[in-house]
JSON list of C-alpha atoms in Angstrom, two decimals:
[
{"chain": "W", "resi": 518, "resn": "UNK", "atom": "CA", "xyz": [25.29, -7.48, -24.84]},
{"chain": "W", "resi": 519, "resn": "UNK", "atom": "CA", "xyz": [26.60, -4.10, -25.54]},
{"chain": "W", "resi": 520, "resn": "UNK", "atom": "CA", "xyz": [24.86, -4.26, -29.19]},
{"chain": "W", "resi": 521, "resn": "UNK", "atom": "CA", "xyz": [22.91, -1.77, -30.50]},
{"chain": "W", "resi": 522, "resn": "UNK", "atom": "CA", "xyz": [19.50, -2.23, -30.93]},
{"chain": "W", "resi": 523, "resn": "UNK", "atom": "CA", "xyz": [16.63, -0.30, -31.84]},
{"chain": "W", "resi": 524, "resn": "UNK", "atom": "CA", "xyz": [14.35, 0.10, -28.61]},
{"chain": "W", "resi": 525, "resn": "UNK", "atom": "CA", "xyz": [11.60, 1.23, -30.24]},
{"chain": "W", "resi": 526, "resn": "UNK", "atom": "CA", "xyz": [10.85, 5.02, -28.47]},
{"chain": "W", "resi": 527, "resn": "UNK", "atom": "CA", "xyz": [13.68, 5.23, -27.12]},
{"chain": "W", "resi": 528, "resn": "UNK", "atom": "CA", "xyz": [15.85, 5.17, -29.84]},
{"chain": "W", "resi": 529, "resn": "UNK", "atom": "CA", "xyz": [13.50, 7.71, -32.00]},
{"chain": "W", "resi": 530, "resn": "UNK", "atom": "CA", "xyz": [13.44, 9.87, -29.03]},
{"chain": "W", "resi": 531, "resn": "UNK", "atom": "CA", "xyz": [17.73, 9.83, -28.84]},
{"chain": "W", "resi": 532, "resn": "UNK", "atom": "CA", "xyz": [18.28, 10.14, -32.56]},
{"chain": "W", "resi": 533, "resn": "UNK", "atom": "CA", "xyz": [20.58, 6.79, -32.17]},
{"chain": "W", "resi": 534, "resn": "UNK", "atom": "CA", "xyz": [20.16, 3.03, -31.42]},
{"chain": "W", "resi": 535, "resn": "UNK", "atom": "CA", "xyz": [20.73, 2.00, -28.55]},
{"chain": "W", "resi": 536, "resn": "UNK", "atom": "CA", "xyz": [22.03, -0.71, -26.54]},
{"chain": "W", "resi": 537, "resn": "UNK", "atom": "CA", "xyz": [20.01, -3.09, -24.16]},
{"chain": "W", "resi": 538, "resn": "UNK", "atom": "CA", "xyz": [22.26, -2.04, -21.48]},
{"chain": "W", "resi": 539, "resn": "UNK", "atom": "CA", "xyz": [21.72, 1.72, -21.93]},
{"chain": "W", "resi": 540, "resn": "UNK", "atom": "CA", "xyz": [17.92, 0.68, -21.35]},
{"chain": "W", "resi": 541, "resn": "UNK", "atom": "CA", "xyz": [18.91, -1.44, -18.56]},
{"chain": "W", "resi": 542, "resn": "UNK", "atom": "CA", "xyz": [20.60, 1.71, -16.82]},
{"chain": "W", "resi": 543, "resn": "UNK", "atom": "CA", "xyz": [17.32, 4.03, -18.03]},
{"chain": "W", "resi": 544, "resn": "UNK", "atom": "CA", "xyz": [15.33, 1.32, -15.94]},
{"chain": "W", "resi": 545, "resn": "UNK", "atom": "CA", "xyz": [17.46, 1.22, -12.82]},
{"chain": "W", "resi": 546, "resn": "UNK", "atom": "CA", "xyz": [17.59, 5.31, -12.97]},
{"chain": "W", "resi": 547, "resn": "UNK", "atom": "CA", "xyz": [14.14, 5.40, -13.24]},
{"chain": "W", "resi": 548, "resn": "UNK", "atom": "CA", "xyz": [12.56, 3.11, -10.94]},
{"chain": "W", "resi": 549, "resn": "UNK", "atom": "CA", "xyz": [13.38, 1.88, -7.45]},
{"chain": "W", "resi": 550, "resn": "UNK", "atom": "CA", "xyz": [12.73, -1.90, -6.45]},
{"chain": "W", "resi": 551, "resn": "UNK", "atom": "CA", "xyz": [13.00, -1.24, -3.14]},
{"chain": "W", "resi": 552, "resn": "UNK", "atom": "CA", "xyz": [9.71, 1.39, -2.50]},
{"chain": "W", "resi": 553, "resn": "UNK", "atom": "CA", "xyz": [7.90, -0.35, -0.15]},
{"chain": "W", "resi": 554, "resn": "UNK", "atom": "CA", "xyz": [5.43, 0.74, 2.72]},
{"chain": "W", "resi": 555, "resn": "UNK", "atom": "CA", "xyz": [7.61, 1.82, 4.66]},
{"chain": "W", "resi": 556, "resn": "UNK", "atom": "CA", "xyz": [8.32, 4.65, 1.92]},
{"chain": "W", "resi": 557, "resn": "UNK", "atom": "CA", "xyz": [4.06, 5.79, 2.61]},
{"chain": "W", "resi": 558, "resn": "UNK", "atom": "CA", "xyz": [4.84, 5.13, 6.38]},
{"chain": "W", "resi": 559, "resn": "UNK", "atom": "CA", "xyz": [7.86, 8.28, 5.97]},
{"chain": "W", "resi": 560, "resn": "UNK", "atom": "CA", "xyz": [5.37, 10.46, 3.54]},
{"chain": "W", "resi": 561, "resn": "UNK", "atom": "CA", "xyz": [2.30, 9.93, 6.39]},
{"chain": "W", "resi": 562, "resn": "UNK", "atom": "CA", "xyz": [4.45, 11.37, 8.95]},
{"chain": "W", "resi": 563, "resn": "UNK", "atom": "CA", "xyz": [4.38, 14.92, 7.46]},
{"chain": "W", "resi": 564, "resn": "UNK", "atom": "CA", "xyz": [1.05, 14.34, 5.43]},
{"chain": "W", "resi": 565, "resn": "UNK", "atom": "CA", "xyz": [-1.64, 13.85, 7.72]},
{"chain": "W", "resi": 566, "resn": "UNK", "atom": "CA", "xyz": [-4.57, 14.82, 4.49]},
{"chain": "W", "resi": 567, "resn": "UNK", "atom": "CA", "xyz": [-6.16, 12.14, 2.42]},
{"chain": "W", "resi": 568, "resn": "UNK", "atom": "CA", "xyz": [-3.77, 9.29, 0.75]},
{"chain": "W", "resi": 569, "resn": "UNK", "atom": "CA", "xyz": [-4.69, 7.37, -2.48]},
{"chain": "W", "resi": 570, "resn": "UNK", "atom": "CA", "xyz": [-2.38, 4.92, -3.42]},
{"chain": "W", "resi": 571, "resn": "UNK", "atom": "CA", "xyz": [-1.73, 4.33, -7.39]},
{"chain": "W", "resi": 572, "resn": "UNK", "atom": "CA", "xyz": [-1.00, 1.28, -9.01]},
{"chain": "W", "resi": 573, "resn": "UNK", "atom": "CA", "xyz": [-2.98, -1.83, -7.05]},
{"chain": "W", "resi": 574, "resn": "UNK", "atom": "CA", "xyz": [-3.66, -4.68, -8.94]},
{"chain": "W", "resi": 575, "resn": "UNK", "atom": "CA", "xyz": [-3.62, -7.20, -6.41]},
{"chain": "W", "resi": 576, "resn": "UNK", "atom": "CA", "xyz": [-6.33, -7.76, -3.71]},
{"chain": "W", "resi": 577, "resn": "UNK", "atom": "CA", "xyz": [-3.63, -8.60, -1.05]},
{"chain": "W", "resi": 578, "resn": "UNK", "atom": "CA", "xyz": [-2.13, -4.94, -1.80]},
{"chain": "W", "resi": 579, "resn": "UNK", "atom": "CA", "xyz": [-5.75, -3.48, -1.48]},
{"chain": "W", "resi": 580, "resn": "UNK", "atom": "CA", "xyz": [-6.02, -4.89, 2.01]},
{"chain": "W", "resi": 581, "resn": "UNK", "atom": "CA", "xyz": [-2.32, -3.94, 3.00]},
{"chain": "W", "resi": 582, "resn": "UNK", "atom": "CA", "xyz": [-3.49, -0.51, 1.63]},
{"chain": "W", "resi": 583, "resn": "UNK", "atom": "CA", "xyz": [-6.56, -0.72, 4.18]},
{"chain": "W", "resi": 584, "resn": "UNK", "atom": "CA", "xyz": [-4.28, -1.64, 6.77]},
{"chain": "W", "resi": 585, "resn": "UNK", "atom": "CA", "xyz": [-2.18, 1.15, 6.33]},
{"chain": "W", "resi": 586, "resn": "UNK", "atom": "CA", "xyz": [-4.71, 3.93, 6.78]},
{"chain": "W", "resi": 587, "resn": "UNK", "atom": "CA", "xyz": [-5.23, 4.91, 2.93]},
{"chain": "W", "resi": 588, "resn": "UNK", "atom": "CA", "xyz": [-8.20, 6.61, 2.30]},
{"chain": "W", "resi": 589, "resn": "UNK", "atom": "CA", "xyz": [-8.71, 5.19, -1.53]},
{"chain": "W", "resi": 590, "resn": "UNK", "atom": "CA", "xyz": [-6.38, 3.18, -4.21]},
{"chain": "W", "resi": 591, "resn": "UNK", "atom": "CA", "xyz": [-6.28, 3.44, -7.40]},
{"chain": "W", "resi": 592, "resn": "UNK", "atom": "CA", "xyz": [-6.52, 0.51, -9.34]},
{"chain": "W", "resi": 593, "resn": "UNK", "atom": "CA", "xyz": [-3.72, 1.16, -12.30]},
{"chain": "W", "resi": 594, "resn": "UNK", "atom": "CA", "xyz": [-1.65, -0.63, -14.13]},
{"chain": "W", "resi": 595, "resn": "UNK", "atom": "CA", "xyz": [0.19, 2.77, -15.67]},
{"chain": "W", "resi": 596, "resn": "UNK", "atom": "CA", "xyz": [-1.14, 2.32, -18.97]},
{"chain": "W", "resi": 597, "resn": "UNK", "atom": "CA", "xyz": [0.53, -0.83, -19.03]},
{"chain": "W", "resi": 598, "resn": "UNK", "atom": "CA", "xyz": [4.26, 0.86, -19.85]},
{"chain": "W", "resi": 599, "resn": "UNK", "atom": "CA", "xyz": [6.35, -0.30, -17.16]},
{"chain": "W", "resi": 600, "resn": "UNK", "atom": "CA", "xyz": [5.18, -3.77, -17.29]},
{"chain": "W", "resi": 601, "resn": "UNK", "atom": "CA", "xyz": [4.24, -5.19, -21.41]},
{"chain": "W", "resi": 602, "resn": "UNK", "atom": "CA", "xyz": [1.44, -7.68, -20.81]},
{"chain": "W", "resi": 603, "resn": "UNK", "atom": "CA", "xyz": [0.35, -6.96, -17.36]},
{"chain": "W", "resi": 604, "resn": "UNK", "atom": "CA", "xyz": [-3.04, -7.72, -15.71]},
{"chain": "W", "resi": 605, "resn": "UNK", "atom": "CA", "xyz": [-5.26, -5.13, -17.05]},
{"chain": "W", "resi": 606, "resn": "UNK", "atom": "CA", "xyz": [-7.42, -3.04, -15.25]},
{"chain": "W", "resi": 607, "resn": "UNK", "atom": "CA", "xyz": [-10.92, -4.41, -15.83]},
{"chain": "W", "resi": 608, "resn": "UNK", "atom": "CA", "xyz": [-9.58, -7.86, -14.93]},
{"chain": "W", "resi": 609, "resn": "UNK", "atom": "CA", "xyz": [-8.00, -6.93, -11.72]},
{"chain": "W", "resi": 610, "resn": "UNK", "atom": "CA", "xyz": [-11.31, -4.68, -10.49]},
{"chain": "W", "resi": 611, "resn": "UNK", "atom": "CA", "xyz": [-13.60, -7.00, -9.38]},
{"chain": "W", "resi": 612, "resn": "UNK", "atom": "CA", "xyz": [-11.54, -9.18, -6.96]},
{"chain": "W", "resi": 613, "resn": "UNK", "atom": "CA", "xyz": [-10.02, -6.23, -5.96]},
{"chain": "W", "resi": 614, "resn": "UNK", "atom": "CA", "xyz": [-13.48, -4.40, -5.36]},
{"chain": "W", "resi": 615, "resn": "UNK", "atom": "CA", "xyz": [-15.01, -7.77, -2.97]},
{"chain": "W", "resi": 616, "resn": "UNK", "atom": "CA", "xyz": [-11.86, -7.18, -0.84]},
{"chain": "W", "resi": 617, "resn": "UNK", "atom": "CA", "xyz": [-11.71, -3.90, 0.10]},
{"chain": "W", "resi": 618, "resn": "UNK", "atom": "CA", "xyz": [-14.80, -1.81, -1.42]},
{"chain": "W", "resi": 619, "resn": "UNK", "atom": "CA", "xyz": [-16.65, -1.50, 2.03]},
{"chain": "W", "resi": 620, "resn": "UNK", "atom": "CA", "xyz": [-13.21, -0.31, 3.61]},
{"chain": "W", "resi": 621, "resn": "UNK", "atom": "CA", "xyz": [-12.13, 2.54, 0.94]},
{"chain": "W", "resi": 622, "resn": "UNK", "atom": "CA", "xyz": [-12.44, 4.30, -1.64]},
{"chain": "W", "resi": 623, "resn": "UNK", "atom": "CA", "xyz": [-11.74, 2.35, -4.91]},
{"chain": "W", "resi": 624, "resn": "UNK", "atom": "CA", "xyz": [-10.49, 4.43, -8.31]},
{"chain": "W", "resi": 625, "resn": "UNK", "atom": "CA", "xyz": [-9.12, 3.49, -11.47]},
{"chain": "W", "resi": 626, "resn": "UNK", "atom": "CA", "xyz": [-7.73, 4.04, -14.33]},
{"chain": "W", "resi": 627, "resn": "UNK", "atom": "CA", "xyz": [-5.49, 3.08, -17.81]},
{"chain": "W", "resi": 628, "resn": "UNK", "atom": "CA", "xyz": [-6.98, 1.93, -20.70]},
{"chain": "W", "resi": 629, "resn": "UNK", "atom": "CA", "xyz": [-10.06, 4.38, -20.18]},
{"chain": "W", "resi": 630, "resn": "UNK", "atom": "CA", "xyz": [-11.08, 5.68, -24.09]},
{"chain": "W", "resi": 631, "resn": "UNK", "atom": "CA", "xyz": [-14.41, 6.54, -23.96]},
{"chain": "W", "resi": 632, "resn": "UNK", "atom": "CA", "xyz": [-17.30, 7.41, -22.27]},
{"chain": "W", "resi": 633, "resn": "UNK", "atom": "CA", "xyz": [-18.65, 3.47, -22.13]},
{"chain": "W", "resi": 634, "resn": "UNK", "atom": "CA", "xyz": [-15.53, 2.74, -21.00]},
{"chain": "W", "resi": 635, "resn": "UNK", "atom": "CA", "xyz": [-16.48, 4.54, -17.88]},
{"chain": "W", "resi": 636, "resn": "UNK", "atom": "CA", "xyz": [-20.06, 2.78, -17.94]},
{"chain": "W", "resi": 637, "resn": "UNK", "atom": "CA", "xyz": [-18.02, -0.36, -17.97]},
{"chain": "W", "resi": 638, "resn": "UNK", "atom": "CA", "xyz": [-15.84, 0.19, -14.91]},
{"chain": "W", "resi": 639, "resn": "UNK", "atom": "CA", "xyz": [-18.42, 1.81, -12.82]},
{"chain": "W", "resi": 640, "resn": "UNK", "atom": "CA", "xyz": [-20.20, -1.37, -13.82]},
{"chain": "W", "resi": 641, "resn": "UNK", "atom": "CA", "xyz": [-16.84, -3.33, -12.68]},
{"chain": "W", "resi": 642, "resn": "UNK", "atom": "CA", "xyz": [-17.25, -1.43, -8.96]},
{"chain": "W", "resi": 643, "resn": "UNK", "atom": "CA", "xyz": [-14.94, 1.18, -9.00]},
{"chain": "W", "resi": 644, "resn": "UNK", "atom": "CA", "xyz": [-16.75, 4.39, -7.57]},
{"chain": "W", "resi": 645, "resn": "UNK", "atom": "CA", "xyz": [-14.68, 7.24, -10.03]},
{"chain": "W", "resi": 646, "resn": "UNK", "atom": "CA", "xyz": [-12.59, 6.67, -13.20]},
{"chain": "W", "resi": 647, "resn": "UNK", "atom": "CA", "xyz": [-9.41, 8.75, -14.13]},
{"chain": "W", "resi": 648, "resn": "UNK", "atom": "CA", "xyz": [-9.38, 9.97, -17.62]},
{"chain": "W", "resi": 649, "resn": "UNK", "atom": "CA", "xyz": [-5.55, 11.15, -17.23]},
{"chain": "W", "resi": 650, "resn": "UNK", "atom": "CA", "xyz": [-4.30, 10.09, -21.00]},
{"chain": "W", "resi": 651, "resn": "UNK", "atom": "CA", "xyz": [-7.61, 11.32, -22.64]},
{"chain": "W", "resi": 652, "resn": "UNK", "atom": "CA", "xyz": [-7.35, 14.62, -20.77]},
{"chain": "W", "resi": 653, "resn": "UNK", "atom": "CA", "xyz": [-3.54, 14.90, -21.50]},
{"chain": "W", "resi": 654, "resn": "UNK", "atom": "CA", "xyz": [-4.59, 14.45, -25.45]},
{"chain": "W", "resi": 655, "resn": "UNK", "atom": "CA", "xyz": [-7.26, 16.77, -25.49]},
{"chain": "W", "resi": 656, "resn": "UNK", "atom": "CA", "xyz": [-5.25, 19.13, -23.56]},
{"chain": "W", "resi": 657, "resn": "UNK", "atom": "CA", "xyz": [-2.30, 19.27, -26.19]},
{"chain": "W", "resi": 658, "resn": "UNK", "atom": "CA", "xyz": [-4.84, 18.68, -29.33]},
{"chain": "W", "resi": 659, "resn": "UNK", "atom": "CA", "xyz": [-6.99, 22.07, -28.38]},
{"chain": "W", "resi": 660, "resn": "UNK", "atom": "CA", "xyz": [-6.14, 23.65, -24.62]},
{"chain": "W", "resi": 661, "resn": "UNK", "atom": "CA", "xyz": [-8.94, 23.86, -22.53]},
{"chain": "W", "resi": 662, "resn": "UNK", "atom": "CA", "xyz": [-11.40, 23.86, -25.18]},
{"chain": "W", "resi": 663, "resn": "UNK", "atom": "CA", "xyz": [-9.75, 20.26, -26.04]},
{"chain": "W", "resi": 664, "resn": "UNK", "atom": "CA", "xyz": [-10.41, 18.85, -22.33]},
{"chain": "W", "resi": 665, "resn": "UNK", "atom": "CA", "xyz": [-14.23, 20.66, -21.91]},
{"chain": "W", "resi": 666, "resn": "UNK", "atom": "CA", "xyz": [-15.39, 18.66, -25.64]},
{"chain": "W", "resi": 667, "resn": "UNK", "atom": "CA", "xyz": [-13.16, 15.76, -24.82]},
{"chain": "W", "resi": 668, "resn": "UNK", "atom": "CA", "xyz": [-15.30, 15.79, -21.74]},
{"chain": "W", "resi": 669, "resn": "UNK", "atom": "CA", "xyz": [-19.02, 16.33, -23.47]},
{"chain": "W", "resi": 670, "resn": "UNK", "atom": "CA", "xyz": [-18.18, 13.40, -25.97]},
{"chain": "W", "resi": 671, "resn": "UNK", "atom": "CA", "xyz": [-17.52, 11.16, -23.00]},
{"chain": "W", "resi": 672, "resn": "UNK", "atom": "CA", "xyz": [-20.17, 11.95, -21.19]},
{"chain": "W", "resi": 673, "resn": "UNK", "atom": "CA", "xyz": [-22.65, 11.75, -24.63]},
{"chain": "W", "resi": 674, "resn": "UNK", "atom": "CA", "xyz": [-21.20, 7.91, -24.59]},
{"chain": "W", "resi": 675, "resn": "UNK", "atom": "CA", "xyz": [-21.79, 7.68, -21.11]},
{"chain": "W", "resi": 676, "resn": "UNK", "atom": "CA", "xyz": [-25.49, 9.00, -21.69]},
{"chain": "W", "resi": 677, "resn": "UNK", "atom": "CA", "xyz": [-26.20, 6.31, -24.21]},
{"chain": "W", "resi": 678, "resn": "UNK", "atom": "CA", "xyz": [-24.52, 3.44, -22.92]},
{"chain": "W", "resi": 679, "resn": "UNK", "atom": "CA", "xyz": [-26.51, 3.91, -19.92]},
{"chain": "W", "resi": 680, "resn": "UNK", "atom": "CA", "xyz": [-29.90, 4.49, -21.69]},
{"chain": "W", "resi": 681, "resn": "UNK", "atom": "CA", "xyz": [-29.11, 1.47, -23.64]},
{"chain": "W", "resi": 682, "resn": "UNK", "atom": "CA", "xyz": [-28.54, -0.81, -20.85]},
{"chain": "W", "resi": 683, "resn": "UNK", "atom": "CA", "xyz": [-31.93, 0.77, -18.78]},
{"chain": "W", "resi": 684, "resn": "UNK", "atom": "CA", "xyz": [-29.64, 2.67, -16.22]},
{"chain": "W", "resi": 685, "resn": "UNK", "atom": "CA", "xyz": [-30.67, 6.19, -16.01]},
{"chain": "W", "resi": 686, "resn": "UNK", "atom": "CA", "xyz": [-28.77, 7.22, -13.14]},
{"chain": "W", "resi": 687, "resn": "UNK", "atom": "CA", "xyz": [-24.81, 6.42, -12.24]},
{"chain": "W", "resi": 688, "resn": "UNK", "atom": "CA", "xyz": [-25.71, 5.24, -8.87]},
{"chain": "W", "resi": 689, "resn": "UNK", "atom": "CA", "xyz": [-28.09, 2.57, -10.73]},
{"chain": "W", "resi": 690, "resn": "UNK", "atom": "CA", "xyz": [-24.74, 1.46, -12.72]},
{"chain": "W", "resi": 691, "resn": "UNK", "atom": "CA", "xyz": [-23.36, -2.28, -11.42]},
{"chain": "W", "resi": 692, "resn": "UNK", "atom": "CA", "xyz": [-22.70, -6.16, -12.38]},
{"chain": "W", "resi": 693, "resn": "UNK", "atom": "CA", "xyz": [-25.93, -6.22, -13.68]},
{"chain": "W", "resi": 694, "resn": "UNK", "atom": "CA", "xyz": [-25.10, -3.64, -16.22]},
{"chain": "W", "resi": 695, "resn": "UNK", "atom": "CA", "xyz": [-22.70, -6.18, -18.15]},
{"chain": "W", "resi": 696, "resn": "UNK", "atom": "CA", "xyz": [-23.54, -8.84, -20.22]},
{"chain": "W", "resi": 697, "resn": "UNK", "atom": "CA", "xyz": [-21.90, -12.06, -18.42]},
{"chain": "W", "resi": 698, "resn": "UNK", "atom": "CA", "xyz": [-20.63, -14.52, -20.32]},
{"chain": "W", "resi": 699, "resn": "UNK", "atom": "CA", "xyz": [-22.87, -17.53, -19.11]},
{"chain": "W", "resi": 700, "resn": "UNK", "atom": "CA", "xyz": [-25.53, -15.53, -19.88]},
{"chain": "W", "resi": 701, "resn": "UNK", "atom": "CA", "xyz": [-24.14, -15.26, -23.69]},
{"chain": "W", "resi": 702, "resn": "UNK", "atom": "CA", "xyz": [-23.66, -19.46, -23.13]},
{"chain": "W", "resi": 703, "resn": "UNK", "atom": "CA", "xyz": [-27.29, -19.52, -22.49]},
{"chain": "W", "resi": 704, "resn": "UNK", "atom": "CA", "xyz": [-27.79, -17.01, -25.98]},
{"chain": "W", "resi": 705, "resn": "UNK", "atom": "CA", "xyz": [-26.36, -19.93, -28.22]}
]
């Protein structure tokens, strides 16, 4: 323990290697393991406006979210940085989606890139996608300017994704608009 390492990021970003245990300490700065609902339960008491909950992936968590009072989730994973290999986002949608979709509002995001990417998660259930990374980019690359063309080219994806699946409205986008993988079975 106590050998330096190189961290990847981390270790650019500090100029120096740097131990596991200094990343260790980063982690237990940086995140708390004991948020729980009680922690929304204390924020509710002085916000009484819409809450959206961040970071469901797991249909019992949508329904605890119901039960709490949320108005929407989002269904996240955080770009998958706190957690290397976790349950992506399109994976975790659908279930998530039969549990709760008739109760709130269902969002998500990470791993959004493009305009069909959209397509594909409306497609999934979710009724908005979050384009936080792609915005953050464009932002940085070109200002506003960056974020207005960032959002033309995803919505000139969105435009022919949809025309080439027959959809020519968003409200017309569902399950239907996939290709399912039996139905590829069937193909062969």
């Amino acid at each position: 323990m106590g050998r330096p390492h190189d961290l990847g990021n981390i270790s650019r970003y500090l100029g120096k290697a740097v131990t596991l245990e200094d990343y260790m300490g980063w982690l237990a700065n940086n995140f708390d393991p004991s948020i729980s609902w009680s922690d929304l339960e204390w924020i509710r008491d002085f916000w009484q406006g819409p809450m959206i909950i961040k970071g469901i992936l797991d249909p019992q968590d949508a329904r605890d979210a119901v039960s709490f009072g949320a108005d929407g989730i989002v269904v996240s994973n955080h770009g998958g940085r706190q957690l290397d290999g976790v349950l992506s986002t399109a994976r975790a949608l659908p279930p998530i989606v039969q549990a709760v979709a008739n109760d709130l509002t269902v969002l998500v995001d990470s791993g959004i890139r493009s305009g069909l990417d959209v397509v594909r998660m409306l497609a999934l259930g979710a009724k908005g996608v979050l384009l936080g990374r792609s915005m953050a980019y464009a932002l940085a690359a070109d200002g506003q300017r960056g974020v207005e063309n960032m959002l033309d080219i995803f919505a000139r994806e969105m435009r022919v994704a949809m025309t080439l699946t027959g959809v020519t409205s968003i409200d017309q986008i569902d399950e239907t608009t996939l290709v399912q993988a039996q139905k590829l079975s069937d193909l062969v």
